[in-house]
Amino acid sequence: MEYTALVREAFAARENAYAPYSGFLVGAALLAENGKVYRGCNVENAAFSPGSCAERTALYAAVAEGVRRFRAIAVVGAKQDAESFAFCFPCGVCRQALSEFCPPSFEVVVAKSETDFQVYRLDALLPYGFGGDSLK
Ligand SMILES: [Zn+2]
């Protein structure tokens, strides 16, 4: 799948974002190795800490279906009334969550539009991460 199409999926996912408190809407599209795309959006909560980011929403939806191998994720985010997008990177918690299932070469696509995006390896965004090997 071209990243342009994956970014388009992330923008579509953003349409369902539930962010009445921050007004910052985020969409994510996670491409699994089987070719399927899992959409996620941020889901806020009045108590704040129960909320979830778009990236983890997509990841856990995939894992709930038994899918555990992924190629890339596209992320888009901006205030609800924003006229343009800035690059929106996954937060530290999401980087850690992705590292549980994704290899260091997994690609994170941050986009301002379908044609204006940047690609980063996960290990560049989470150097020296904590993983299963850390527990041995
Ligand atoms: Zn996050």
Coordinates of N, CA, C and O and ligand atoms in Angstrom, one line a residue:
M1 N 0.8 -1.2 0.0 CA 0.0 0.0 0.0 C 0.9 1.2 0.0 O 1.8 1.3 0.8
E2 N 0.5 2.2 -0.9 CA 1.3 3.4 -0.9 C 1.0 4.2 0.4 O -0.2 4.2 0.9
Y3 N 1.9 5.0 0.8 CA 1.7 5.8 2.0 C 0.6 6.9 1.8 O 0.0 7.3 2.7
T4 N 0.5 7.3 0.6 CA -0.6 8.3 0.3 C -2.0 7.7 0.7 O -2.8 8.4 1.3
A5 N -2.2 6.4 0.3 CA -3.4 5.8 0.7 C -3.6 5.6 2.2 O -4.7 5.7 2.7
L6 N -2.4 5.2 2.8 CA -2.5 5.0 4.3 C -2.8 6.3 5.0 O -3.6 6.4 5.9
V7 N -2.2 7.4 4.5 CA -2.5 8.7 5.1 C -4.0 9.1 4.9 O -4.6 9.6 5.8
R8 N -4.5 8.8 3.7 CA -5.9 9.0 3.5 C -6.8 8.2 4.5 O -7.8 8.8 5.0
E9 N -6.4 7.0 4.8 CA -7.1 6.3 5.8 C -7.0 6.9 7.2 O -8.0 6.9 8.0
A10 N -5.9 7.5 7.5 CA -5.7 8.2 8.8 C -6.6 9.4 8.9 O -7.2 9.7 9.9
F11 N -6.7 10.2 7.8 CA -7.6 11.3 7.7 C -9.1 10.9 7.9 O -9.9 11.5 8.6
A12 N -9.4 9.7 7.3 CA -10.8 9.2 7.5 C -11.0 8.8 8.9 O -12.1 9.0 9.5
A13 N -10.0 8.2 9.6 CA -10.1 7.8 11.0 C -10.3 9.0 11.9 O -11.1 8.9 12.9
R14 N -9.7 10.1 11.5 CA -9.8 11.3 12.3 C -11.2 11.8 12.4 O -11.6 12.5 13.4
E15 N -12.0 11.5 11.4 CA -13.4 12.0 11.4 C -14.2 11.5 12.6 O -15.2 12.1 13.0
N16 N -13.7 10.4 13.1 CA -14.4 9.8 14.3 C -13.8 10.1 15.6 O -14.3 9.6 16.7
A17 N -12.8 11.0 15.6 CA -12.2 11.3 16.9 C -13.2 11.9 17.9 O -14.1 12.7 17.5
Y18 N -13.0 11.5 19.1 CA -13.9 12.1 20.2 C -13.0 12.9 21.1 O -12.2 12.3 21.9
A19 N -12.9 14.2 20.9 CA -12.0 15.0 21.6 C -12.7 16.3 22.1 O -12.3 17.4 21.7
P20 N -13.8 16.2 22.9 CA -14.5 17.4 23.3 C -13.8 18.3 24.2 O -14.1 19.5 24.4
Y21 N -12.7 17.8 24.9 CA -12.0 18.6 25.9 C -10.8 19.3 25.3 O -10.6 20.5 25.6
S22 N -10.0 18.6 24.5 CA -8.9 19.3 23.9 C -9.2 19.9 22.5 O -8.6 20.9 22.1
G23 N -10.2 19.4 21.8 CA -10.5 19.8 20.5 C -9.4 19.4 19.5 O -9.4 19.9 18.4
F24 N -8.5 18.6 19.9 CA -7.4 18.2 19.1 C -7.7 16.8 18.5 O -7.8 15.8 19.3
L25 N -8.0 16.7 17.2 CA -8.5 15.5 16.6 C -7.4 14.7 15.9 O -6.6 15.3 15.1
V26 N -7.2 13.4 16.3 CA -6.1 12.6 15.7 C -6.7 11.4 15.1 O -7.6 10.8 15.6
G27 N -6.2 11.0 13.9 CA -6.5 9.8 13.3 C -5.2 9.0 13.0 O -4.2 9.6 12.7
A28 N -5.3 7.7 13.0 CA -4.2 6.8 12.8 C -4.7 5.7 11.9 O -5.8 5.2 12.0
A29 N -3.8 5.2 11.0 CA -4.1 4.1 10.2 C -2.9 3.1 10.2 O -1.8 3.5 9.8
L30 N -3.1 1.9 10.8 CA -2.1 1.0 11.0 C -2.1 -0.1 9.9 O -3.2 -0.8 9.8
L31 N -1.1 -0.2 9.2 CA -1.0 -1.2 8.1 C -0.4 -2.5 8.7 O 0.8 -2.5 9.1
A32 N -1.2 -3.6 8.6 CA -0.7 -4.9 9.1 C 0.1 -5.6 8.0 O -0.1 -5.3 6.8
E33 N 0.9 -6.6 8.3 CA 1.6 -7.3 7.3 C 0.7 -8.1 6.4 O 1.0 -8.4 5.3
N34 N -0.5 -8.4 6.9 CA -1.5 -9.1 6.0 C -2.2 -8.1 5.0 O -3.1 -8.6 4.3
G35 N -1.8 -6.9 5.1 CA -2.4 -5.9 4.1 C -3.6 -5.2 4.6 O -4.0 -4.2 4.0
K36 N -4.1 -5.6 5.7 CA -5.3 -5.0 6.3 C -4.9 -3.7 7.0 O -3.9 -3.6 7.7
V37 N -5.8 -2.7 7.0 CA -5.6 -1.4 7.6 C -6.5 -1.3 8.8 O -7.7 -1.5 8.7
Y38 N -6.0 -0.9 10.0 CA -6.8 -0.7 11.2 C -6.8 0.7 11.5 O -5.7 1.3 11.7
R39 N -8.0 1.3 11.6 CA -8.1 2.7 11.9 C -8.2 2.9 13.4 O -8.8 2.1 14.1
G40 N -7.7 4.1 13.8 CA -7.9 4.5 15.2 C -8.1 6.0 15.3 O -7.6 6.7 14.4
C41 N -8.7 6.4 16.3 CA -8.9 7.8 16.6 C -8.7 8.1 18.1 O -8.8 7.1 18.9
N42 N -8.4 9.3 18.5 CA -8.3 9.5 19.9 C -9.7 9.6 20.5 O -10.6 10.0 19.9
V43 N -9.7 9.1 21.7 CA -11.0 8.9 22.5 C -10.8 9.5 23.8 O -10.1 8.9 24.7
E44 N -11.2 10.8 24.1 CA -11.0 11.4 25.3 C -12.1 11.0 26.3 O -13.1 10.4 26.0
N45 N -11.8 11.4 27.6 CA -12.8 11.1 28.7 C -12.7 12.2 29.7 O -11.7 12.9 29.9
A46 N -13.9 12.5 30.3 CA -14.0 13.6 31.3 C -13.0 13.4 32.4 O -12.5 14.4 33.0
A47 N -12.6 12.2 32.7 CA -11.6 11.9 33.8 C -10.2 11.9 33.2 O -9.3 11.6 33.9
F48 N -10.0 12.2 32.0 CA -8.8 12.3 31.3 C -8.0 11.1 31.2 O -7.7 10.6 30.1
S49 N -7.5 10.5 32.3 CA -6.6 9.3 32.1 C -7.2 8.1 31.4 O -6.4 7.4 30.8
P50 N -8.5 7.9 31.5 CA -9.0 6.7 30.7 C -9.0 6.9 29.2 O -9.2 6.0 28.5
G51 N -8.7 8.1 28.7 CA -8.7 8.3 27.3 C -7.6 7.5 26.6 O -6.7 7.0 27.2
S52 N -7.7 7.5 25.3 CA -6.7 6.7 24.5 C -6.3 7.5 23.2 O -7.2 8.2 22.6
C53 N -5.1 7.4 22.8 CA -4.6 8.0 21.6 C -5.1 7.2 20.4 O -5.4 6.0 20.5
A54 N -5.0 7.8 19.2 CA -5.5 7.2 18.0 C -4.6 6.0 17.7 O -5.1 4.9 17.2
E55 N -3.3 6.1 17.9 CA -2.4 5.0 17.5 C -2.6 3.8 18.4 O -2.7 2.7 17.8
R56 N -2.9 3.9 19.6 CA -3.1 2.8 20.5 C -4.5 2.2 20.2 O -4.8 1.0 20.3
T57 N -5.5 3.1 19.9 CA -6.8 2.6 19.5 C -6.7 1.6 18.3 O -7.3 0.5 18.3
A58 N -5.9 2.0 17.3 CA -5.7 1.2 16.1 C -5.0 -0.1 16.4 O -5.4 -1.2 16.0
L59 N -3.9 0.1 17.2 CA -3.1 -1.1 17.6 C -3.9 -2.1 18.3 O -3.9 -3.3 18.0
Y60 N -4.7 -1.7 19.3 CA -5.4 -2.7 20.1 C -6.6 -3.3 19.4 O -7.0 -4.4 19.6
A61 N -7.1 -2.5 18.4 CA -8.2 -3.1 17.6 C -7.6 -4.2 16.8 O -8.3 -5.3 16.6
A62 N -6.4 -4.0 16.3 CA -5.8 -5.1 15.5 C -5.4 -6.3 16.3 O -5.7 -7.4 16.0
V63 N -4.8 -6.0 17.5 CA -4.5 -7.1 18.4 C -5.7 -7.9 18.8 O -5.7 -9.1 18.9
A64 N -6.8 -7.2 19.0 CA -8.0 -7.9 19.4 C -8.5 -8.8 18.4 O -9.3 -9.8 18.7
E65 N -8.1 -8.6 17.1 CA -8.5 -9.5 16.0 C -7.4 -10.6 15.8 O -7.5 -11.3 14.8
G66 N -6.4 -10.6 16.6 CA -5.4 -11.6 16.5 C -4.3 -11.2 15.6 O -3.4 -12.0 15.3
V67 N -4.2 -10.0 15.2 CA -3.2 -9.5 14.3 C -2.0 -8.9 15.1 O -2.3 -8.0 15.9
R68 N -0.8 -9.3 14.9 CA 0.3 -8.8 15.7 C 1.5 -8.4 14.9 O 2.6 -8.2 15.5
R69 N 1.4 -8.4 13.6 CA 2.6 -8.0 12.8 C 2.2 -6.9 11.9 O 1.2 -7.0 11.2
F70 N 3.0 -5.8 11.9 CA 2.7 -4.6 11.2 C 3.8 -4.0 10.4 O 5.0 -4.3 10.7
R71 N 3.4 -3.2 9.4 CA 4.5 -2.6 8.5 C 4.7 -1.1 8.8 O 5.8 -0.6 8.8
A72 N 3.5 -0.4 9.0 CA 3.6 1.0 9.1 C 2.4 1.6 9.8 O 1.3 0.9 9.8
I73 N 2.5 2.8 10.3 CA 1.3 3.5 10.8 C 1.4 5.0 10.2 O 2.5 5.6 10.2
A74 N 0.2 5.5 9.8 CA 0.1 6.9 9.4 C -0.6 7.6 10.5 O -1.6 7.1 11.1
V75 N -0.2 8.8 10.9 CA -0.8 9.6 11.9 C -1.0 11.1 11.4 O -0.1 11.7 10.9
V76 N -2.2 11.5 11.7 CA -2.6 12.9 11.3 C -3.3 13.5 12.5 O -4.1 12.9 13.2
G77 N -3.0 14.8 12.8 CA -3.7 15.4 14.0 C -3.6 16.9 13.9 O -2.7 17.5 13.4
A78 N -4.7 17.6 14.4 CA -4.8 19.0 14.4 C -6.0 19.4 15.2 O -6.9 18.6 15.4
K79 N -6.0 20.7 15.6 CA -7.2 21.2 16.3 C -8.4 21.1 15.3 O -8.2 21.1 14.1
Q80 N -9.6 21.0 15.9 CA -10.8 20.7 15.1 C -11.0 21.8 14.0 O -11.4 21.5 12.9
D81 N -10.7 23.1 14.3 CA -10.9 24.1 13.4 C -9.6 24.6 12.7 O -9.6 25.7 12.1
A82 N -8.6 23.8 12.7 CA -7.3 24.1 12.1 C -7.5 24.3 10.6 O -8.2 23.5 9.9
E83 N -6.8 25.3 10.0 CA -6.8 25.4 8.6 C -5.8 24.6 7.9 O -5.9 24.4 6.7
S84 N -4.8 24.2 8.6 CA -3.7 23.4 8.1 C -3.2 22.4 9.2 O -3.5 22.7 10.3
F85 N -2.4 21.4 8.7 CA -1.9 20.5 9.6 C -0.4 20.6 9.8 O 0.3 21.0 8.9
A86 N 0.1 20.4 11.1 CA 1.5 20.2 11.3 C 1.7 18.7 11.5 O 0.8 18.0 11.6
F87 N 3.0 18.3 11.4 CA 3.3 16.9 11.6 C 3.0 16.6 13.1 O 3.4 17.3 14.0
C88 N 2.2 15.5 13.3 CA 1.8 15.1 14.6 C 2.4 13.7 14.9 O 2.1 12.7 14.3
F89 N 3.3 13.7 15.8 CA 4.1 12.5 16.1 C 3.4 11.7 17.2 O 2.7 12.3 18.1
P90 N 3.5 10.4 17.3 CA 3.0 9.6 18.4 C 3.6 10.0 19.7 O 4.8 10.3 19.7
C91 N 2.8 10.0 20.7 CA 3.4 10.3 22.1 C 4.3 9.2 22.5 O 4.3 8.1 21.9
G92 N 4.9 9.4 23.6 CA 5.9 8.4 24.1 C 5.2 7.1 24.5 O 5.8 6.0 24.3
V93 N 4.0 7.2 25.1 CA 3.3 5.9 25.4 C 3.0 5.1 24.2 O 3.1 3.9 24.2
C94 N 2.5 5.8 23.1 CA 2.2 5.1 21.9 C 3.5 4.5 21.2 O 3.4 3.4 20.7
R95 N 4.6 5.2 21.3 CA 5.8 4.7 20.8 C 6.2 3.4 21.5 O 6.6 2.4 20.9
Q96 N 6.0 3.4 22.8 CA 6.3 2.2 23.6 C 5.3 1.1 23.3 O 5.7 -0.1 23.1
A97 N 4.1 1.4 23.1 CA 3.0 0.4 22.8 C 3.3 -0.2 21.4 O 3.2 -1.5 21.3
L98 N 3.7 0.6 20.5 CA 4.0 0.1 19.1 C 5.2 -0.8 19.2 O 5.3 -1.9 18.5
S99 N 6.2 -0.5 20.0 CA 7.4 -1.3 20.1 C 7.2 -2.7 20.6 O 8.0 -3.6 20.3
E100 N 6.1 -2.9 21.3 CA 5.8 -4.3 21.7 C 5.5 -5.2 20.6 O 5.8 -6.4 20.7
F101 N 5.0 -4.7 19.5 CA 4.6 -5.6 18.4 C 5.3 -5.3 17.1 O 5.3 -6.1 16.2
C102 N 6.0 -4.2 17.0 CA 6.6 -3.7 15.7 C 8.1 -3.8 15.8 O 8.7 -3.5 16.8
P103 N 8.8 -4.2 14.7 CA 10.2 -4.3 14.7 C 10.8 -2.9 14.6 O 10.1 -1.9 14.3
P104 N 12.1 -2.7 14.9 CA 12.8 -1.4 14.8 C 12.6 -0.7 13.5 O 12.6 0.5 13.4
S105 N 12.5 -1.5 12.4 CA 12.3 -0.9 11.1 C 10.9 -0.5 10.7 O 10.7 0.1 9.7
F106 N 10.0 -0.8 11.6 CA 8.6 -0.3 11.4 C 8.6 1.2 11.1 O 9.3 2.0 11.7
E107 N 7.7 1.6 10.2 CA 7.7 2.9 9.7 C 6.6 3.7 10.2 O 5.4 3.3 10.2
V108 N 6.9 4.9 10.8 CA 5.9 5.9 11.3 C 5.8 7.0 10.3 O 6.7 7.7 10.0
V109 N 4.6 7.2 9.7 CA 4.3 8.2 8.7 C 3.5 9.4 9.3 O 2.4 9.2 9.8
V110 N 4.1 10.5 9.4 CA 3.4 11.7 9.9 C 3.1 12.6 8.8 O 4.0 12.8 7.9
A111 N 1.9 13.1 8.7 CA 1.4 13.8 7.5 C 0.7 15.1 7.7 O 0.0 15.2 8.7
K112 N 1.0 16.0 6.9 CA 0.2 17.2 6.8 C -0.9 17.1 5.8 O -1.9 17.8 5.9
S113 N -0.7 16.3 4.8 CA -1.7 16.0 3.8 C -1.3 14.7 3.1 O -0.3 14.0 3.5
E114 N -2.1 14.3 2.2 CA -1.9 13.0 1.5 C -0.5 13.0 0.7 O 0.0 11.9 0.5
T115 N -0.1 14.1 0.4 CA 1.2 14.2 -0.4 C 2.3 14.8 0.3 O 3.4 14.8 -0.2
D116 N 2.1 15.4 1.5 CA 3.1 16.0 2.3 C 3.3 15.2 3.6 O 2.5 15.5 4.6
F117 N 4.2 14.2 3.6 CA 4.4 13.4 4.8 C 5.9 13.1 4.9 O 6.7 13.2 4.0
Q118 N 6.2 12.7 6.2 CA 7.6 12.3 6.5 C 7.5 10.9 7.1 O 6.5 10.5 7.7
V119 N 8.6 10.1 6.9 CA 8.6 8.7 7.3 C 9.8 8.5 8.3 O 10.9 8.9 7.9
Y120 N 9.5 7.9 9.4 CA 10.6 7.7 10.4 C 10.5 6.2 10.8 O 9.5 5.6 10.9
R121 N 11.7 5.6 11.1 CA 11.7 4.3 11.6 C 11.4 4.4 13.1 O 11.7 5.4 13.8
L122 N 10.7 3.3 13.6 CA 10.3 3.3 15.0 C 11.5 3.5 15.9 O 11.5 4.2 17.0
D123 N 12.6 2.8 15.6 CA 13.8 2.9 16.5 C 14.4 4.3 16.5 O 15.2 4.6 17.4
A124 N 14.1 5.1 15.5 CA 14.6 6.5 15.6 C 13.7 7.3 16.5 O 14.2 8.3 17.1
L125 N 12.5 7.0 16.7 CA 11.6 7.7 17.5 C 11.6 7.2 19.0 O 11.2 7.9 19.9
L126 N 12.1 5.9 19.1 CA 12.2 5.4 20.5 C 13.5 4.7 20.7 O 13.6 3.4 20.7
P127 N 14.6 5.4 20.8 CA 15.9 4.8 21.0 C 16.0 4.2 22.4 O 15.4 4.8 23.3
Y128 N 16.7 3.1 22.5 CA 16.9 2.5 23.8 C 15.6 2.2 24.5 O 15.4 2.3 25.7
G129 N 14.6 1.7 23.8 CA 13.3 1.4 24.3 C 13.3 0.2 25.3 O 14.3 -0.6 25.3
F130 N 12.3 0.1 26.0 CA 12.2 -1.0 27.0 C 11.3 -2.1 26.3 O 10.2 -1.9 25.8
G131 N 11.9 -3.3 26.2 CA 11.2 -4.4 25.5 C 11.2 -5.7 26.4 O 11.7 -5.7 27.5
G132 N 10.7 -6.7 25.8 CA 10.7 -8.0 26.4 C 12.1 -8.5 26.9 O 12.2 -9.1 27.9
D133 N 13.1 -8.2 26.1 CA 14.4 -8.6 26.4 C 14.9 -7.9 27.7 O 15.8 -8.4 28.4
S134 N 14.3 -6.7 28.0 CA 14.7 -6.0 29.2 C 14.4 -6.8 30.4 O 14.9 -6.5 31.5
L135 N 13.4 -7.7 30.3 CA 12.9 -8.4 31.5 C 13.7 -9.7 31.8 O 13.4 -10.4 32.8
K136 N 14.6 -10.0 30.8 CA 15.3 -11.3 31.0 C 16.5 -11.2 32.0 O 17.0 -10.1 32.2
Ligands
ZN1 ZN -0.2 8.4 22.2

